[in-house]
Amino acid sequence: MAKFNFTLRRNRPEADTIVTAEGAPGFAREPRAELFLLAVSNMVGEDTFYEGAAARDARFRELIATVAVADPEWFGRFVPWLRTGALLRSASVVAALEGARAQVAAGVPGSRSTVDAALQRADEPGEALAYWLGRHSRALPKPVKRGIADAVVRLYHERSLLKYDSERSAVRFGDVVDLTHPKAKDERQGELFRHALDRRHQRDNPLPESLRMLAARAELMALPVERRREVTDPAVLGAAGMTWEALAGWRQTIMDAAAWEAIIPTMGYLALLRNLRNFDQAGVSDAVAEQVAAKLSDPGEVARSRVLPMRFLSAYNAAPSLRWGYPLEKALQHALANVPALDGRTLVLIDTSGSMNSAFSKDGTLRCWDAATVFGLALAARAQHATVVSFSNATRVFPAVAGESVLAGVRRFKDGGYFYGGGTETEKAVRNHYDGHDRVVILTDEQAHWHGSADVAAAVPAQVPVYTWNLAGYRIGHAPTVGNRHTFGGLSDAAFAMIPLIEAGSRDQWPF
């Protein structure tokens, strides 16, 4: 029996044979749809409410192997989008490597470019090799080796070496160079590669003159510890490629206001966003805080950062000072610029059942229902007329407040007791609140409870589109993906753009 030689086609509903995790009639997805949903919601190696990490990761690998061979053209577009569109690092690395392994075994070309595209940060070639060596031994297929080498040429420079070549890493920059043999783009990068090998193997060779940033860092490292607090010139720290993490370790003392104010000018957008609480606790001046706020709320900076909207909610929740509230709200609005302005009447259903209280972010600071609320309220804010409903066993309409910001709405949603934590009675919620709306949007993990009837698809007239955003990526869905019933994964502004595309007559449901 052929394992890979088959046509990918939409699966038929199988309500008589399969069920959701809570016993309601379920619908299987075709492999591409299942892979897409799982990938955009998959924190590799993490448990979810209904599925353990080992089983989830195994399902991910099996789907990758199947789809990469059966539809390599789709897979070749999917992996780069997963990294740069959905902004998922671990899932894209695993997808690229497992897909390459399956394609090499099946004689399917093209995996070199896919591996290269999945690696977008300088620590990722090492992560890719660590994953491969840990799972598939040392033998690297040529497409994997060359794809990683291509990424090394793009990503390895002095600053990235200083930031990511850590002694704590099992696979160092020198190991990557040693195993993949990248061809340097110029002599300076060649000297960098040789120096990375020297660092890895503790060779006492002199530092090449061309590597001026490394030389500047060496000078700072030679300073006695008691003199390091005197270095507060941002230009000096910047010339040495000093990050805030490196500065904290180098000073060997707490990061006071002077230290933060010295490093803030060279900090990246996400680093600033993550450290607002630290700035307040250290007593950073209002003048410097205004500079941070201006950068956070600058639309160009927001666009370049590619920060997902949930980050702004996390920062908003963590920052104790009111001086960050308005800049973060402006930043969130810029980040949601591509959320479509929907005409007519839209019903937005936010699942706040117990399973939606599982982790959405890897550090656990954001839950699935936090992410669903951010996007549900953002979508409602952009709609001509919207009805927002929180549902679990019970349902409740969340009333709109004229002029209210999205972040303030999220806080009101939480403080007002709209997170229920019970069962997932999706069909009942739809039937109770659908009232001639032009479309229905459901933000959920799709694990509907069985109470005699759970036919979500039948609760809305066939001519009315129902859009489900799945936040967990489970295999079984609550409705078939046929006709006017559409299921997506990944809560990003690009994903929401699917609504007007579909309503304009497009049937291309992939955001890549």
Coordinates of C-alpha atoms in Angstrom, one line a residue, residues 5-494:
N5 CA 1.2 8.5 -3.3
F6 CA -2.3 9.8 -2.9
T7 CA -4.3 12.9 -3.8
L8 CA -5.0 15.3 -0.9
R9 CA -8.8 15.9 -0.9
R10 CA -11.3 17.4 1.5
N11 CA -12.5 14.8 3.9
R12 CA -16.2 14.1 4.3
P13 CA -18.0 14.7 7.6
E14 CA -17.7 11.6 9.8
A15 CA -20.1 12.6 12.6
D16 CA -21.3 9.0 13.0
T17 CA -17.8 7.6 13.6
I18 CA -15.7 10.3 15.4
V19 CA -16.3 12.8 18.2
T20 CA -14.6 15.8 19.8
A21 CA -12.7 15.4 23.1
E22 CA -15.9 16.1 24.9
G23 CA -18.0 13.6 23.0
A24 CA -19.8 15.9 20.4
P25 CA -20.0 14.8 16.8
G26 CA -16.7 15.6 15.1
F27 CA -15.4 16.2 11.6
A28 CA -12.0 15.0 10.3
R29 CA -9.9 17.4 8.3
E30 CA -7.9 16.8 5.1
P31 CA -4.1 16.5 5.9
R32 CA -3.1 20.0 4.8
A33 CA -5.9 21.6 6.9
E34 CA -5.0 19.5 9.9
L35 CA -1.3 20.3 9.5
F36 CA -2.0 24.0 9.1
L37 CA -4.2 24.2 12.2
L38 CA -1.8 22.2 14.3
A39 CA 1.3 24.1 13.1
V40 CA 0.0 27.6 13.8
S41 CA -1.1 26.6 17.3
N42 CA 1.7 24.2 18.2
M43 CA 4.2 25.0 21.0
V44 CA 6.5 22.1 20.2
G45 CA 7.1 20.0 23.3
E46 CA 4.2 21.5 25.3
D47 CA 1.1 19.8 26.7
T48 CA -2.4 21.1 25.8
F49 CA -5.7 20.6 27.6
Y50 CA -6.8 17.6 25.7
E51 CA -3.5 16.3 24.1
G52 CA -0.1 15.4 25.6
A53 CA 3.1 16.8 24.1
A54 CA 4.4 13.5 22.9
A55 CA 1.3 12.5 21.0
R56 CA 0.9 16.0 19.6
D57 CA 4.4 16.2 18.4
A58 CA 4.2 12.8 16.8
R59 CA 1.0 13.8 15.0
F60 CA 2.8 16.9 13.8
R61 CA 5.7 14.9 12.4
E62 CA 3.4 12.4 10.7
L63 CA 1.4 15.1 9.0
I64 CA 4.5 16.9 7.9
A65 CA 5.9 13.8 6.3
T66 CA 2.6 13.1 4.5
V67 CA 2.0 16.6 3.1
A68 CA 5.6 17.4 2.2
V69 CA 5.7 14.5 -0.2
A70 CA 2.0 14.5 -1.4
D71 CA 1.9 18.3 -2.1
P72 CA 5.5 19.7 -2.1
E73 CA 4.5 22.9 -3.8
W74 CA 2.0 23.7 -1.0
F75 CA 4.5 22.7 1.6
G76 CA 7.2 24.9 0.1
R77 CA 5.0 27.9 0.5
F78 CA 3.7 26.9 3.9
V79 CA 6.9 26.6 5.8
P80 CA 8.3 30.1 5.0
W81 CA 4.9 31.6 5.8
L82 CA 4.9 29.7 9.1
R83 CA 8.1 31.4 10.1
T84 CA 7.7 34.9 8.7
G85 CA 3.9 35.2 8.5
A86 CA 2.7 33.3 11.6
L87 CA 6.0 34.1 13.4
L88 CA 6.5 30.6 14.8
R89 CA 10.1 29.5 15.3
S90 CA 10.1 26.0 16.7
A91 CA 7.2 24.8 14.6
S92 CA 8.7 26.0 11.4
V93 CA 12.1 24.5 12.1
V94 CA 10.6 21.1 12.9
A95 CA 8.4 21.3 9.8
A96 CA 11.3 22.2 7.5
L97 CA 13.5 19.4 8.8
E98 CA 11.0 16.7 9.0
G99 CA 9.6 17.7 5.6
A100 CA 13.1 17.6 4.1
R101 CA 13.7 14.2 5.6
A102 CA 10.5 12.8 4.0
Q103 CA 11.2 14.5 0.7
V104 CA 14.7 13.1 0.5
A105 CA 13.5 9.6 1.2
A106 CA 10.9 9.9 -1.5
G107 CA 13.2 11.6 -4.0
V108 CA 11.2 14.9 -4.0
P109 CA 13.4 17.9 -4.7
G110 CA 13.2 21.4 -3.2
S111 CA 13.9 20.9 0.5
R112 CA 17.1 23.0 0.6
S113 CA 15.3 26.3 0.0
T114 CA 12.6 25.3 2.5
V115 CA 15.1 24.6 5.2
D116 CA 16.9 27.9 4.4
A117 CA 13.6 29.9 4.6
A118 CA 12.7 28.4 8.0
L119 CA 15.8 29.9 9.6
Q120 CA 15.4 33.6 10.2
R121 CA 17.4 34.3 13.4
A122 CA 21.1 33.6 13.9
D123 CA 20.5 31.0 16.7
E124 CA 18.2 28.9 14.5
P125 CA 20.8 27.1 12.4
G126 CA 22.2 25.7 15.7
E127 CA 18.7 24.9 16.9
A128 CA 18.0 23.1 13.6
L129 CA 21.2 21.0 14.0
A130 CA 20.5 20.3 17.6
Y131 CA 17.0 19.0 16.7
W132 CA 18.3 16.9 13.8
L133 CA 21.2 15.4 15.8
G134 CA 19.0 14.6 18.8
R135 CA 16.4 12.9 16.7
H136 CA 18.0 11.6 13.5
S137 CA 21.7 11.1 14.4
R138 CA 24.7 12.8 12.8
A139 CA 24.1 11.9 9.1
L140 CA 22.8 15.1 7.4
P141 CA 21.1 14.8 4.0
K142 CA 22.6 17.2 1.5
P143 CA 19.5 19.4 1.2
V144 CA 19.4 19.9 5.0
K145 CA 23.2 20.6 5.2
R146 CA 23.1 23.1 2.3
G147 CA 19.9 24.8 3.5
I148 CA 21.4 25.4 6.9
A149 CA 24.6 26.6 5.3
D150 CA 22.7 29.1 3.1
A151 CA 21.0 30.4 6.3
V152 CA 24.4 30.7 8.0
V153 CA 25.7 33.0 5.2
R154 CA 22.7 35.2 5.7
L155 CA 22.7 35.3 9.4
Y156 CA 26.2 35.0 10.8
H157 CA 28.0 38.3 11.6
E158 CA 29.8 39.8 14.5
R159 CA 26.7 41.0 16.4
S160 CA 24.9 37.7 16.0
L161 CA 28.0 35.8 17.2
L162 CA 28.2 38.0 20.3
K163 CA 24.5 37.6 21.0
Y164 CA 23.8 33.9 20.3
D165 CA 27.1 32.0 20.4
S166 CA 26.7 30.9 24.0
E167 CA 28.8 28.4 25.9
R168 CA 25.5 27.0 27.3
S169 CA 24.4 25.9 23.8
A170 CA 25.0 22.3 22.9
V171 CA 25.6 23.3 19.2
R172 CA 27.7 26.4 18.9
F173 CA 28.4 28.6 15.8
G174 CA 31.6 26.7 15.3
D175 CA 29.8 23.4 15.3
V176 CA 27.4 24.7 12.6
V177 CA 30.3 25.9 10.5
D178 CA 32.1 22.6 11.0
L179 CA 29.2 20.4 10.0
T180 CA 27.7 22.4 7.1
H181 CA 30.7 24.1 5.5
P182 CA 29.1 27.4 4.5
K183 CA 30.8 29.4 1.7
A184 CA 31.5 32.8 3.1
K185 CA 30.2 35.7 1.1
D186 CA 33.4 37.7 1.6
E187 CA 36.8 37.6 3.4
R188 CA 35.5 39.3 6.5
Q189 CA 32.8 36.6 7.0
G190 CA 35.4 34.0 6.3
E191 CA 37.5 35.3 9.1
L192 CA 34.4 35.3 11.3
F193 CA 33.8 31.7 10.5
R194 CA 37.4 30.8 11.4
H195 CA 37.1 32.8 14.6
A196 CA 33.9 30.9 15.5
L197 CA 35.8 27.7 15.1
D198 CA 38.6 29.0 17.3
R199 CA 36.1 30.0 20.0
R200 CA 34.5 26.6 19.9
H201 CA 37.7 24.6 20.1
Q202 CA 39.4 27.1 22.5
R203 CA 42.2 27.9 20.1
D204 CA 44.4 30.8 21.2
N205 CA 44.6 32.4 17.8
P206 CA 44.7 36.3 17.5
L207 CA 41.5 38.1 16.7
P208 CA 41.4 39.2 13.1
E209 CA 41.7 42.9 12.6
S210 CA 38.5 43.1 10.5
L211 CA 36.4 42.0 13.4
R212 CA 36.3 45.4 15.1
M213 CA 33.1 44.8 17.2
L214 CA 34.6 41.7 18.7
A215 CA 37.7 43.7 19.6
A216 CA 35.6 46.4 21.2
R217 CA 33.8 43.8 23.3
A218 CA 37.1 42.3 24.3
E219 CA 38.3 45.7 25.6
L220 CA 35.2 46.0 27.7
M221 CA 35.5 42.5 29.1
A222 CA 39.1 43.4 30.2
L223 CA 37.9 46.2 32.4
P224 CA 38.0 45.5 36.2
V225 CA 34.5 44.8 37.5
E226 CA 34.6 47.8 39.8
R227 CA 35.0 50.1 36.8
R228 CA 32.3 48.7 34.6
R229 CA 29.5 50.8 36.1
E230 CA 31.3 53.9 34.8
V231 CA 30.6 52.9 31.2
T232 CA 27.3 54.6 30.4
D233 CA 28.0 55.9 26.9
P234 CA 25.4 54.3 24.5
A235 CA 27.9 54.7 21.6
V236 CA 30.6 52.7 23.4
L237 CA 28.2 49.9 24.3
G238 CA 26.7 49.9 20.8
A239 CA 30.1 49.6 19.2
A240 CA 30.8 46.5 21.3
G241 CA 27.5 44.9 20.3
M242 CA 26.3 44.9 23.9
T243 CA 22.7 43.8 24.5
W244 CA 20.8 44.4 27.7
E245 CA 21.2 40.8 28.7
A246 CA 24.9 40.9 28.1
L247 CA 25.2 44.2 30.0
A248 CA 23.5 42.9 33.0
G249 CA 25.9 40.0 33.3
W250 CA 29.0 42.1 32.4
R251 CA 28.2 44.7 35.2
Q252 CA 27.8 41.9 37.8
T253 CA 25.3 44.1 39.6
I254 CA 21.7 45.2 39.4
M255 CA 20.5 47.1 36.3
D256 CA 19.9 50.6 37.8
A257 CA 18.4 53.5 35.9
A258 CA 21.8 54.6 34.5
A259 CA 22.4 51.2 33.1
W260 CA 19.0 51.0 31.4
E261 CA 19.3 54.5 30.0
A262 CA 22.7 53.6 28.5
I263 CA 21.4 50.5 26.7
I264 CA 17.8 51.6 25.8
P265 CA 19.0 53.5 22.6
T266 CA 20.3 50.2 21.1
M267 CA 17.5 47.9 22.3
G268 CA 15.2 46.3 19.8
Y269 CA 11.5 46.7 19.8
L270 CA 10.6 43.4 21.4
A271 CA 13.3 43.9 24.1
L272 CA 11.8 47.3 25.0
L273 CA 8.3 45.8 25.1
R274 CA 9.4 43.0 27.5
N275 CA 11.2 45.3 29.9
L276 CA 8.7 48.0 30.7
R277 CA 8.2 46.7 34.2
N278 CA 12.0 46.7 34.7
F279 CA 12.3 50.3 33.5
D280 CA 9.7 51.4 36.1
Q281 CA 11.3 49.4 38.9
A282 CA 14.7 50.9 38.2
G283 CA 13.3 54.4 38.0
V284 CA 14.1 55.3 34.4
S285 CA 13.5 59.0 33.9
D286 CA 10.3 60.3 32.2
A287 CA 12.4 61.8 29.4
V288 CA 13.8 58.4 28.5
A289 CA 10.4 56.7 29.0
E290 CA 9.0 59.2 26.5
Q291 CA 11.6 58.0 23.9
V292 CA 10.6 54.4 24.6
A293 CA 6.9 55.2 24.3
A294 CA 7.5 57.1 21.0
K295 CA 9.3 54.0 19.6
L296 CA 6.7 51.6 20.8
S297 CA 3.8 53.6 19.2
D298 CA 5.6 54.4 16.0
P299 CA 3.7 52.7 13.1
G300 CA 6.8 52.0 11.2
E301 CA 8.5 50.4 14.2
V302 CA 5.4 48.3 14.9
A303 CA 5.3 47.1 11.3
R304 CA 9.0 46.2 11.2
S305 CA 8.9 44.4 14.6
R306 CA 6.3 41.9 13.4
V307 CA 5.2 41.7 17.0
L308 CA 1.9 39.8 17.4
P309 CA -0.9 41.7 19.2
M310 CA -0.9 39.3 22.2
R311 CA 2.5 40.8 23.1
F312 CA 0.9 44.1 23.7
L313 CA -1.7 42.6 26.0
S314 CA 1.1 40.8 28.0
A315 CA 3.1 44.1 28.3
Y316 CA -0.1 46.0 29.3
N317 CA -0.8 43.5 32.0
A318 CA 2.8 43.5 33.3
A319 CA 3.6 47.2 33.3
P320 CA 2.7 48.9 36.6
S321 CA 3.0 52.4 35.3
L322 CA 0.2 54.3 33.6
R323 CA 2.7 56.0 31.3
W324 CA 2.8 52.9 29.1
G325 CA -1.0 52.4 28.6
Y326 CA -1.6 54.8 25.8
P327 CA 1.5 54.0 23.7
L328 CA 0.7 50.3 24.0
E329 CA -2.9 50.9 22.9
K330 CA -1.6 52.9 19.9
A331 CA 0.9 50.1 19.1
L332 CA -1.9 47.5 19.2
Q333 CA -4.0 49.5 16.9
H334 CA -1.1 49.8 14.4
A335 CA -0.5 46.0 14.7
L336 CA -4.2 45.4 13.8
A337 CA -4.2 47.7 10.8
N338 CA -4.8 44.7 8.5
V339 CA -7.9 43.5 10.4
P340 CA -10.6 43.9 7.8
A341 CA -13.4 46.5 8.2
L342 CA -16.5 44.3 8.0
D343 CA -19.8 45.6 6.7
G344 CA -23.2 44.5 7.8
R345 CA -23.8 42.6 11.1
T346 CA -21.2 40.3 12.6
L347 CA -21.6 37.8 15.5
V348 CA -18.4 37.2 17.4
L349 CA -18.4 34.2 19.8
I350 CA -15.5 34.0 22.2
D351 CA -15.0 30.5 23.8
T352 CA -14.3 31.0 27.5
S353 CA -14.6 27.3 28.6
G354 CA -12.2 25.6 30.9
S355 CA -10.0 24.3 28.2
M356 CA -9.4 27.8 26.8
N357 CA -7.6 28.6 30.1
S358 CA -4.6 26.6 28.8
A359 CA -1.4 28.3 27.9
F360 CA -1.3 30.3 24.6
S361 CA 2.2 31.7 25.1
K362 CA 5.1 29.4 26.0
D363 CA 5.7 31.2 29.3
G364 CA 2.1 30.8 30.3
T365 CA 1.5 34.5 30.8
L366 CA -1.2 34.5 28.1
R367 CA -4.0 32.0 28.0
C368 CA -6.0 30.9 24.9
W369 CA -9.0 32.9 26.1
D370 CA -6.8 36.0 26.4
A371 CA -5.7 35.7 22.8
A372 CA -9.3 35.0 21.7
T373 CA -10.6 38.1 23.5
V374 CA -8.0 40.4 22.0
F375 CA -8.8 39.4 18.5
G376 CA -12.5 39.1 19.1
L377 CA -12.7 42.7 20.4
A378 CA -10.4 44.0 17.7
L379 CA -12.5 42.4 15.0
A380 CA -15.7 43.8 16.6
A381 CA -14.1 47.3 16.7
R382 CA -13.5 47.1 13.0
A383 CA -17.0 45.9 12.2
Q384 CA -19.9 48.1 11.1
H385 CA -22.2 46.3 13.6
A386 CA -21.0 43.6 16.0
T387 CA -22.4 41.4 18.7
V388 CA -19.7 40.0 21.0
V389 CA -20.7 37.0 23.1
S390 CA -18.7 35.1 25.8
F391 CA -19.8 31.4 25.8
S392 CA -19.2 28.3 27.8
N393 CA -22.1 26.4 29.5
A394 CA -23.7 29.9 29.8
T395 CA -23.6 32.8 27.4
R396 CA -23.5 36.5 27.8
V397 CA -23.4 39.5 25.4
F398 CA -20.4 41.8 26.0
P399 CA -21.8 45.3 25.6
A400 CA -19.8 47.8 23.5
V401 CA -18.6 51.1 25.0
A402 CA -18.3 53.9 22.5
G403 CA -14.7 55.0 22.0
E404 CA -13.2 52.3 24.3
S405 CA -9.8 51.0 23.3
V406 CA -9.2 47.3 22.7
L407 CA -6.9 46.9 25.7
A408 CA -9.4 48.6 28.0
G409 CA -12.1 46.4 26.6
V410 CA -10.0 43.3 27.4
R411 CA -9.6 44.4 30.9
R412 CA -13.3 45.1 31.3
F413 CA -14.0 41.6 29.8
K414 CA -11.8 40.0 32.5
D415 CA -12.9 42.2 35.4
G416 CA -16.6 41.8 34.4
G417 CA -16.5 38.0 34.9
Y418 CA -16.8 37.0 31.2
F419 CA -14.3 34.2 31.6
Y420 CA -16.6 31.3 32.6
G421 CA -14.3 28.2 32.7
G422 CA -17.1 25.6 32.2
G423 CA -18.0 23.4 29.3
T424 CA -18.0 24.2 25.5
E425 CA -21.6 24.5 24.4
T426 CA -20.9 26.1 21.0
E427 CA -24.1 25.0 19.2
K428 CA -26.2 26.4 22.0
A429 CA -24.4 29.7 22.0
V430 CA -24.8 30.0 18.2
R431 CA -28.5 29.2 18.4
N432 CA -29.1 31.6 21.3
H433 CA -27.4 34.6 19.7
Y434 CA -27.6 34.2 15.9
D435 CA -30.2 36.8 14.8
G436 CA -30.0 37.4 11.1
H437 CA -26.3 38.3 11.2
D438 CA -24.3 38.5 7.9
R439 CA -21.5 36.3 9.3
V440 CA -20.5 34.4 12.4
V441 CA -16.9 34.3 13.8
I442 CA -16.1 31.7 16.5
L443 CA -12.8 31.9 18.4
T444 CA -12.4 28.5 20.1
D445 CA -10.5 25.2 20.5
E446 CA -13.5 23.4 18.8
Q447 CA -13.9 20.8 21.6
A448 CA -17.7 21.1 21.9
H449 CA -19.5 19.2 24.6
W450 CA -22.2 16.7 23.7
H451 CA -25.6 17.4 25.1
G452 CA -27.9 15.6 22.6
S453 CA -27.2 18.1 19.9
A454 CA -24.0 19.9 18.9
D455 CA -24.4 20.6 15.2
V456 CA -22.7 23.9 15.0
A457 CA -22.9 24.0 11.2
A458 CA -26.7 23.5 11.2
A459 CA -27.3 26.3 13.7
V460 CA -26.8 29.0 11.0
P461 CA -28.5 29.2 7.6
A462 CA -26.3 27.6 4.9
Q463 CA -26.0 30.8 3.0
V464 CA -24.4 32.6 6.0
P465 CA -20.6 32.1 6.3
V466 CA -19.3 30.8 9.6
Y467 CA -15.6 31.4 10.3
T468 CA -13.9 29.3 13.1
W469 CA -10.5 30.2 14.4
N470 CA -9.0 27.2 16.2
L471 CA -6.6 28.2 18.9
A472 CA -5.4 24.7 19.8
G473 CA -5.0 22.7 16.6
Y474 CA -6.8 19.5 17.7
R475 CA -7.4 16.9 15.0
I476 CA -11.2 16.8 15.3
G477 CA -13.2 19.9 14.5
H478 CA -16.7 21.0 15.5
A479 CA -17.9 21.5 11.9
P480 CA -17.1 20.4 8.4
T481 CA -15.0 22.7 6.2
V482 CA -17.4 22.8 3.3
G483 CA -19.5 25.4 1.6
N484 CA -19.8 28.5 3.8
R485 CA -18.1 26.9 6.7
H486 CA -14.4 27.8 7.1
T487 CA -11.9 26.9 9.7
F488 CA -8.5 28.6 10.2
G489 CA -5.6 28.6 12.6
G490 CA -3.4 31.4 13.8
L491 CA -4.6 34.6 15.2
S492 CA -2.8 37.1 13.1
D493 CA -4.0 40.2 11.1
A494 CA -3.1 38.3 7.9

